[in-house]
């Protein structure tokens, strides 16, 4: 009887597993919401390219890539923590697990802040002073937070979007109609017009035949 309470005591390992589960549940919720945000950022990047605003399009894609990398980083970290918490010798890795959970909380807070910014992303389509301040803010925030590989991926995506926008513009250009022939066949012309032209030519020939012939110079 006296051992019943101690046998149900929550261990440090149990608490770590519970915290990890909570973080993973939050991550899954954030993934769904971030997807809506990144889809909108892609659409905004396209619209900016249509307007010839390449720098704004690049900024939207960089922010999108940063958000995607946050999700991937947190997902990988939680997977590693799951392996550590299942370790039989939990006491030897407890410190690493607790540190990992703390880092996971920080990253989840960053992701949460990004999710609340969908209305701010729309500012990239504006030309106000507030919009320009937002551009500088995002540019400074992303500085040094993205790897070279991430920047390369962004450039590749930008190039692909430029091709799509260019193809779309070409498909929307209306084809010019063929220039009308200067001379229409009588069968294609208006019947009344053809008759009038024939009568005019007949009168011209009749008048020419009534004119006296000019004398031949000696």
PDB file of C-alpha atoms in Angstrom:
ATOM      1  CA  UNK A   1       0.000   0.000   0.000  1.00  0.00           C
ATOM      2  CA  UNK A   2       2.800   2.392   0.931  1.00  0.00           C
ATOM      3  CA  UNK A   3       4.423   1.867  -2.480  1.00  0.00           C
ATOM      4  CA  UNK A   4       1.291   2.797  -4.416  1.00  0.00           C
ATOM      5  CA  UNK A   5       1.973   6.537  -4.377  1.00  0.00           C
ATOM      6  CA  UNK A   6       5.616   6.209  -5.344  1.00  0.00           C
ATOM      7  CA  UNK A   7       4.808   3.769  -8.142  1.00  0.00           C
ATOM      8  CA  UNK A   8       2.542   6.417  -9.701  1.00  0.00           C
ATOM      9  CA  UNK A   9       4.966   9.267  -9.228  1.00  0.00           C
ATOM     10  CA  UNK A  10       5.643  11.124 -12.482  1.00  0.00           C
ATOM     11  CA  UNK A  11       9.299  10.800 -13.405  1.00  0.00           C
ATOM     12  CA  UNK A  12      11.452  13.319 -15.260  1.00  0.00           C
ATOM     13  CA  UNK A  13      11.271  11.035 -18.268  1.00  0.00           C
ATOM     14  CA  UNK A  14       7.466  11.025 -18.160  1.00  0.00           C
ATOM     15  CA  UNK A  15       7.388  14.824 -17.998  1.00  0.00           C
ATOM     16  CA  UNK A  16       9.792  15.083 -20.929  1.00  0.00           C
ATOM     17  CA  UNK A  17       7.672  12.718 -23.021  1.00  0.00           C
ATOM     18  CA  UNK A  18       4.533  14.691 -22.175  1.00  0.00           C
ATOM     19  CA  UNK A  19       6.182  18.012 -23.063  1.00  0.00           C
ATOM     20  CA  UNK A  20       7.463  16.557 -26.313  1.00  0.00           C
ATOM     21  CA  UNK A  21       3.961  15.339 -27.201  1.00  0.00           C
ATOM     22  CA  UNK A  22       2.534  18.796 -26.511  1.00  0.00           C
ATOM     23  CA  UNK A  23       5.158  20.375 -28.739  1.00  0.00           C
ATOM     24  CA  UNK A  24       4.447  17.928 -31.545  1.00  0.00           C
ATOM     25  CA  UNK A  25       0.702  18.596 -31.314  1.00  0.00           C
ATOM     26  CA  UNK A  26       1.362  22.332 -31.533  1.00  0.00           C
ATOM     27  CA  UNK A  27       3.678  21.806 -34.486  1.00  0.00           C
ATOM     28  CA  UNK A  28       1.008  19.891 -36.404  1.00  0.00           C
ATOM     29  CA  UNK A  29      -1.483  22.693 -35.773  1.00  0.00           C
ATOM     30  CA  UNK A  30       1.023  25.291 -36.942  1.00  0.00           C
ATOM     31  CA  UNK A  31       1.870  23.321 -40.078  1.00  0.00           C
ATOM     32  CA  UNK A  32      -1.703  23.602 -41.333  1.00  0.00           C
ATOM     33  CA  UNK A  33      -1.866  27.332 -40.628  1.00  0.00           C
ATOM     34  CA  UNK A  34       1.587  28.044 -42.050  1.00  0.00           C
ATOM     35  CA  UNK A  35       0.630  26.293 -45.300  1.00  0.00           C
ATOM     36  CA  UNK A  36      -2.148  28.849 -45.874  1.00  0.00           C
ATOM     37  CA  UNK A  37       0.323  31.645 -45.197  1.00  0.00           C
ATOM     38  CA  UNK A  38       3.030  30.326 -47.525  1.00  0.00           C
ATOM     39  CA  UNK A  39       0.479  29.726 -50.302  1.00  0.00           C
ATOM     40  CA  UNK A  40      -0.542  33.374 -50.032  1.00  0.00           C
ATOM     41  CA  UNK A  41       3.103  34.480 -50.073  1.00  0.00           C
ATOM     42  CA  UNK A  42       3.651  32.558 -53.306  1.00  0.00           C
ATOM     43  CA  UNK A  43       0.618  34.270 -54.850  1.00  0.00           C
ATOM     44  CA  UNK A  44       1.889  37.672 -53.711  1.00  0.00           C
ATOM     45  CA  UNK A  45       5.320  36.955 -55.197  1.00  0.00           C
ATOM     46  CA  UNK A  46       3.638  36.172 -58.530  1.00  0.00           C
ATOM     47  CA  UNK A  47       1.598  39.356 -58.420  1.00  0.00           C
ATOM     48  CA  UNK A  48       4.706  41.401 -57.633  1.00  0.00           C
ATOM     49  CA  UNK A  49       6.495  39.875 -60.630  1.00  0.00           C
ATOM     50  CA  UNK A  50       3.517  40.737 -62.820  1.00  0.00           C
ATOM     51  CA  UNK A  51       3.952  44.342 -61.714  1.00  0.00           C
ATOM     52  CA  UNK A  52       7.697  44.194 -62.372  1.00  0.00           C
ATOM     53  CA  UNK A  53       8.547  44.350 -58.639  1.00  0.00           C
ATOM     54  CA  UNK A  54      11.190  41.634 -58.489  1.00  0.00           C
ATOM     55  CA  UNK A  55      12.700  42.731 -55.158  1.00  0.00           C
ATOM     56  CA  UNK A  56       9.319  42.471 -53.418  1.00  0.00           C
ATOM     57  CA  UNK A  57       8.701  39.057 -54.954  1.00  0.00           C
ATOM     58  CA  UNK A  58      12.094  37.872 -53.713  1.00  0.00           C
ATOM     59  CA  UNK A  59      11.337  39.139 -50.202  1.00  0.00           C
ATOM     60  CA  UNK A  60       8.013  37.267 -50.097  1.00  0.00           C
ATOM     61  CA  UNK A  61       9.709  34.041 -51.191  1.00  0.00           C
ATOM     62  CA  UNK A  62      12.542  34.476 -48.671  1.00  0.00           C
ATOM     63  CA  UNK A  63      10.041  34.914 -45.834  1.00  0.00           C
ATOM     64  CA  UNK A  64       8.157  31.853 -47.037  1.00  0.00           C
ATOM     65  CA  UNK A  65      11.344  29.781 -47.110  1.00  0.00           C
ATOM     66  CA  UNK A  66      12.264  30.938 -43.607  1.00  0.00           C
ATOM     67  CA  UNK A  67       8.885  29.801 -42.271  1.00  0.00           C
ATOM     68  CA  UNK A  68       9.180  26.428 -43.993  1.00  0.00           C
ATOM     69  CA  UNK A  69      12.673  25.929 -42.568  1.00  0.00           C
ATOM     70  CA  UNK A  70      11.383  26.684 -39.049  1.00  0.00           C
ATOM     71  CA  UNK A  71       8.804  23.925 -39.380  1.00  0.00           C
ATOM     72  CA  UNK A  72      11.318  21.453 -40.779  1.00  0.00           C
ATOM     73  CA  UNK A  73      13.834  22.272 -38.057  1.00  0.00           C
ATOM     74  CA  UNK A  74      11.297  21.795 -35.263  1.00  0.00           C
ATOM     75  CA  UNK A  75       9.986  18.558 -36.760  1.00  0.00           C
ATOM     76  CA  UNK A  76      13.506  17.113 -36.973  1.00  0.00           C
ATOM     77  CA  UNK A  77      14.330  18.234 -33.450  1.00  0.00           C
ATOM     78  CA  UNK A  78      11.220  16.575 -32.020  1.00  0.00           C
ATOM     79  CA  UNK A  79      12.040  13.367 -33.842  1.00  0.00           C
ATOM     80  CA  UNK A  80      15.502  13.346 -32.272  1.00  0.00           C
ATOM     81  CA  UNK A  81      14.041  14.067 -28.833  1.00  0.00           C
ATOM     82  CA  UNK A  82      11.630  11.193 -29.232  1.00  0.00           C
ATOM     83  CA  UNK A  83      14.561   8.849 -29.723  1.00  0.00           C
ATOM     84  CA  UNK A  84      16.351  10.265 -26.664  1.00  0.00           C
ATOM     85  CA  UNK A  85      13.334   9.983 -24.353  1.00  0.00           C
ATOM     86  CA  UNK A  86      12.900   6.330 -25.283  1.00  0.00           C
ATOM     87  CA  UNK A  87      16.483   5.657 -24.177  1.00  0.00           C
ATOM     88  CA  UNK A  88      16.678   3.149 -21.321  1.00  0.00           C
ATOM     89  CA  UNK A  89      19.412   5.226 -19.679  1.00  0.00           C
ATOM     90  CA  UNK A  90      17.329   8.393 -19.699  1.00  0.00           C
ATOM     91  CA  UNK A  91      19.302   9.898 -16.844  1.00  0.00           C
ATOM     92  CA  UNK A  92      22.401  10.129 -19.030  1.00  0.00           C
ATOM     93  CA  UNK A  93      20.596  12.165 -21.716  1.00  0.00           C
ATOM     94  CA  UNK A  94      18.164  14.053 -19.498  1.00  0.00           C
ATOM     95  CA  UNK A  95      20.102  17.300 -19.728  1.00  0.00           C
ATOM     96  CA  UNK A  96      20.164  17.144 -23.544  1.00  0.00           C
ATOM     97  CA  UNK A  97      16.451  16.394 -23.668  1.00  0.00           C
ATOM     98  CA  UNK A  98      15.522  19.301 -21.412  1.00  0.00           C
ATOM     99  CA  UNK A  99      17.702  21.672 -23.446  1.00  0.00           C
ATOM    100  CA  UNK A 100      16.126  20.382 -26.661  1.00  0.00           C
ATOM    101  CA  UNK A 101      12.637  20.962 -25.279  1.00  0.00           C
ATOM    102  CA  UNK A 102      13.554  24.512 -24.313  1.00  0.00           C
ATOM    103  CA  UNK A 103      14.842  25.183 -27.814  1.00  0.00           C
ATOM    104  CA  UNK A 104      11.720  23.628 -29.262  1.00  0.00           C
ATOM    105  CA  UNK A 105       9.565  26.001 -27.230  1.00  0.00           C
ATOM    106  CA  UNK A 106      11.519  28.992 -28.515  1.00  0.00           C
ATOM    107  CA  UNK A 107      11.143  27.898 -32.148  1.00  0.00           C
ATOM    108  CA  UNK A 108       7.437  27.202 -31.698  1.00  0.00           C
ATOM    109  CA  UNK A 109       7.034  30.732 -30.369  1.00  0.00           C
ATOM    110  CA  UNK A 110       8.775  32.033 -33.500  1.00  0.00           C
ATOM    111  CA  UNK A 111       6.451  29.993 -35.691  1.00  0.00           C
ATOM    112  CA  UNK A 112       3.428  31.297 -33.771  1.00  0.00           C
ATOM    113  CA  UNK A 113       4.605  34.873 -34.404  1.00  0.00           C
ATOM    114  CA  UNK A 114       4.913  34.129 -38.121  1.00  0.00           C
ATOM    115  CA  UNK A 115       1.398  32.692 -38.293  1.00  0.00           C
ATOM    116  CA  UNK A 116      -0.081  35.921 -37.037  1.00  0.00           C
ATOM    117  CA  UNK A 117       1.492  37.867 -39.865  1.00  0.00           C
ATOM    118  CA  UNK A 118      -0.681  37.016 -42.873  1.00  0.00           C
ATOM    119  CA  UNK A 119      -2.329  40.456 -42.855  1.00  0.00           C
ATOM    120  CA  UNK A 120       1.133  42.032 -42.820  1.00  0.00           C
ATOM    121  CA  UNK A 121       2.278  40.047 -45.855  1.00  0.00           C
ATOM    122  CA  UNK A 122      -0.353  41.889 -47.869  1.00  0.00           C
ATOM    123  CA  UNK A 123       1.618  45.079 -47.281  1.00  0.00           C
ATOM    124  CA  UNK A 124       4.087  43.931 -49.946  1.00  0.00           C
ATOM    125  CA  UNK A 125       1.427  44.853 -52.487  1.00  0.00           C
ATOM    126  CA  UNK A 126       1.147  48.393 -51.146  1.00  0.00           C
ATOM    127  CA  UNK A 127       3.237  51.476 -51.914  1.00  0.00           C
ATOM    128  CA  UNK A 128       2.800  53.312 -48.603  1.00  0.00           C
ATOM    129  CA  UNK A 129       5.507  54.395 -46.169  1.00  0.00           C
ATOM    130  CA  UNK A 130       4.258  51.735 -43.768  1.00  0.00           C
ATOM    131  CA  UNK A 131       4.686  49.090 -46.452  1.00  0.00           C
ATOM    132  CA  UNK A 132       8.265  50.194 -47.147  1.00  0.00           C
ATOM    133  CA  UNK A 133       9.018  50.080 -43.417  1.00  0.00           C
ATOM    134  CA  UNK A 134       7.650  46.530 -43.315  1.00  0.00           C
ATOM    135  CA  UNK A 135       9.910  45.521 -46.204  1.00  0.00           C
ATOM    136  CA  UNK A 136      12.971  46.821 -44.350  1.00  0.00           C
ATOM    137  CA  UNK A 137      11.873  45.076 -41.163  1.00  0.00           C
ATOM    138  CA  UNK A 138      11.508  41.688 -42.870  1.00  0.00           C
ATOM    139  CA  UNK A 139      14.737  42.089 -44.794  1.00  0.00           C
ATOM    140  CA  UNK A 140      16.656  42.861 -41.602  1.00  0.00           C
ATOM    141  CA  UNK A 141      14.952  40.028 -39.724  1.00  0.00           C
ATOM    142  CA  UNK A 142      15.907  37.473 -42.373  1.00  0.00           C
ATOM    143  CA  UNK A 143      19.499  38.684 -42.543  1.00  0.00           C
ATOM    144  CA  UNK A 144      21.782  35.884 -41.368  1.00  0.00           C
ATOM    145  CA  UNK A 145      18.904  33.520 -40.551  1.00  0.00           C
ATOM    146  CA  UNK A 146      18.859  31.672 -43.851  1.00  0.00           C
ATOM    147  CA  UNK A 147      21.479  29.240 -45.090  1.00  0.00           C
ATOM    148  CA  UNK A 148      23.116  29.490 -48.504  1.00  0.00           C
ATOM    149  CA  UNK A 149      21.149  26.418 -49.559  1.00  0.00           C
ATOM    150  CA  UNK A 150      17.886  28.138 -48.571  1.00  0.00           C
ATOM    151  CA  UNK A 151      18.849  31.274 -50.513  1.00  0.00           C
ATOM    152  CA  UNK A 152      19.646  29.121 -53.574  1.00  0.00           C
ATOM    153  CA  UNK A 153      16.237  27.436 -53.289  1.00  0.00           C
ATOM    154  CA  UNK A 154      14.581  30.852 -53.173  1.00  0.00           C
ATOM    155  CA  UNK A 155      16.425  31.995 -56.309  1.00  0.00           C
ATOM    156  CA  UNK A 156      15.342  28.815 -58.113  1.00  0.00           C
ATOM    157  CA  UNK A 157      11.720  29.335 -57.098  1.00  0.00           C
ATOM    158  CA  UNK A 158      11.875  32.975 -58.183  1.00  0.00           C
ATOM    159  CA  UNK A 159      13.201  31.963 -61.594  1.00  0.00           C
ATOM    160  CA  UNK A 160      10.412  29.406 -61.986  1.00  0.00           C
ATOM    161  CA  UNK A 161       7.758  31.958 -61.065  1.00  0.00           C
ATOM    162  CA  UNK A 162       9.238  34.435 -63.549  1.00  0.00           C
ATOM    163  CA  UNK A 163       8.837  31.851 -66.306  1.00  0.00           C
ATOM    164  CA  UNK A 164       5.229  31.186 -65.298  1.00  0.00           C
ATOM    165  CA  UNK A 165       4.398  34.905 -65.233  1.00  0.00           C
ATOM    166  CA  UNK A 166       6.096  35.457 -68.595  1.00  0.00           C
ATOM    167  CA  UNK A 167       4.191  32.577 -70.194  1.00  0.00           C
ATOM    168  CA  UNK A 168       0.936  33.869 -68.732  1.00  0.00           C
ATOM    169  CA  UNK A 169       1.532  37.345 -70.155  1.00  0.00           C
ATOM    170  CA  UNK A 170       2.292  35.924 -73.597  1.00  0.00           C
ATOM    171  CA  UNK A 171      -0.898  33.856 -73.573  1.00  0.00           C
ATOM    172  CA  UNK A 172      -2.964  36.942 -72.720  1.00  0.00           C
ATOM    173  CA  UNK A 173      -1.663  39.057 -75.649  1.00  0.00           C
ATOM    174  CA  UNK A 174      -4.424  39.080 -78.327  1.00  0.00           C
ATOM    175  CA  UNK A 175      -3.382  38.096 -81.848  1.00  0.00           C
ATOM    176  CA  UNK A 176      -3.690  40.884 -84.427  1.00  0.00           C
ATOM    177  CA  UNK A 177      -6.242  40.346 -87.236  1.00  0.00           C
ATOM    178  CA  UNK A 178      -4.977  39.948 -90.786  1.00  0.00           C
ATOM    179  CA  UNK A 179      -4.844  43.213 -92.754  1.00  0.00           C
ATOM    180  CA  UNK A 180      -7.697  43.437 -95.265  1.00  0.00           C
ATOM    181  CA  UNK A 181      -6.804  43.024 -98.909  1.00  0.00           C
ATOM    182  CA  UNK A 182      -6.636  46.331-100.734  1.00  0.00           C
ATOM    183  CA  UNK A 183      -8.427  44.831-103.729  1.00  0.00           C
ATOM    184  CA  UNK A 184     -11.507  42.766-103.164  1.00  0.00           C
ATOM    185  CA  UNK A 185     -12.850  40.354-105.635  1.00  0.00           C
ATOM    186  CA  UNK A 186     -16.172  41.393-107.099  1.00  0.00           C
ATOM    187  CA  UNK A 187     -17.709  38.249-105.683  1.00  0.00           C
ATOM    188  CA  UNK A 188     -16.646  39.352-102.153  1.00  0.00           C
ATOM    189  CA  UNK A 189     -17.740  42.990-102.534  1.00  0.00           C
ATOM    190  CA  UNK A 190     -21.179  44.441-101.910  1.00  0.00           C
ATOM    191  CA  UNK A 191     -23.426  43.718-104.979  1.00  0.00           C
ATOM    192  CA  UNK A 192     -24.764  47.270-105.183  1.00  0.00           C
ATOM    193  CA  UNK A 193     -21.253  48.653-105.033  1.00  0.00           C
ATOM    194  CA  UNK A 194     -20.164  46.351-107.861  1.00  0.00           C
ATOM    195  CA  UNK A 195     -23.082  47.494-110.030  1.00  0.00           C
ATOM    196  CA  UNK A 196     -22.309  51.152-109.373  1.00  0.00           C
ATOM    197  CA  UNK A 197     -18.660  50.620-110.264  1.00  0.00           C
ATOM    198  CA  UNK A 198     -19.618  48.880-113.512  1.00  0.00           C
ATOM    199  CA  UNK A 199     -21.973  51.722-114.502  1.00  0.00           C
ATOM    200  CA  UNK A 200     -19.281  54.310-113.749  1.00  0.00           C
ATOM    201  CA  UNK A 201     -16.768  52.489-115.941  1.00  0.00           C
ATOM    202  CA  UNK A 202     -19.357  52.179-118.736  1.00  0.00           C
ATOM    203  CA  UNK A 203     -20.099  55.941-118.658  1.00  0.00           C
ATOM    204  CA  UNK A 204     -16.381  56.700-118.735  1.00  0.00           C
ATOM    205  CA  UNK A 205     -15.911  54.531-121.824  1.00  0.00           C
ATOM    206  CA  UNK A 206     -18.948  56.117-123.549  1.00  0.00           C
ATOM    207  CA  UNK A 207     -17.673  59.645-122.921  1.00  0.00           C
ATOM    208  CA  UNK A 208     -14.237  58.724-124.187  1.00  0.00           C
ATOM    209  CA  UNK A 209     -15.710  57.335-127.414  1.00  0.00           C
ATOM    210  CA  UNK A 210     -17.674  60.574-128.088  1.00  0.00           C
ATOM    211  CA  UNK A 211     -14.629  62.823-127.776  1.00  0.00           C
ATOM    212  CA  UNK A 212     -13.176  63.963-131.188  1.00  0.00           C
ATOM    213  CA  UNK A 213      -9.802  62.463-131.999  1.00  0.00           C
ATOM    214  CA  UNK A 214      -6.912  64.908-131.587  1.00  0.00           C
ATOM    215  CA  UNK A 215      -5.217  65.843-134.887  1.00  0.00           C
ATOM    216  CA  UNK A 216      -1.877  64.214-135.516  1.00  0.00           C
ATOM    217  CA  UNK A 217       0.899  66.763-135.493  1.00  0.00           C
ATOM    218  CA  UNK A 218       2.701  67.226-138.823  1.00  0.00           C
TER     219      UNK A 218
END
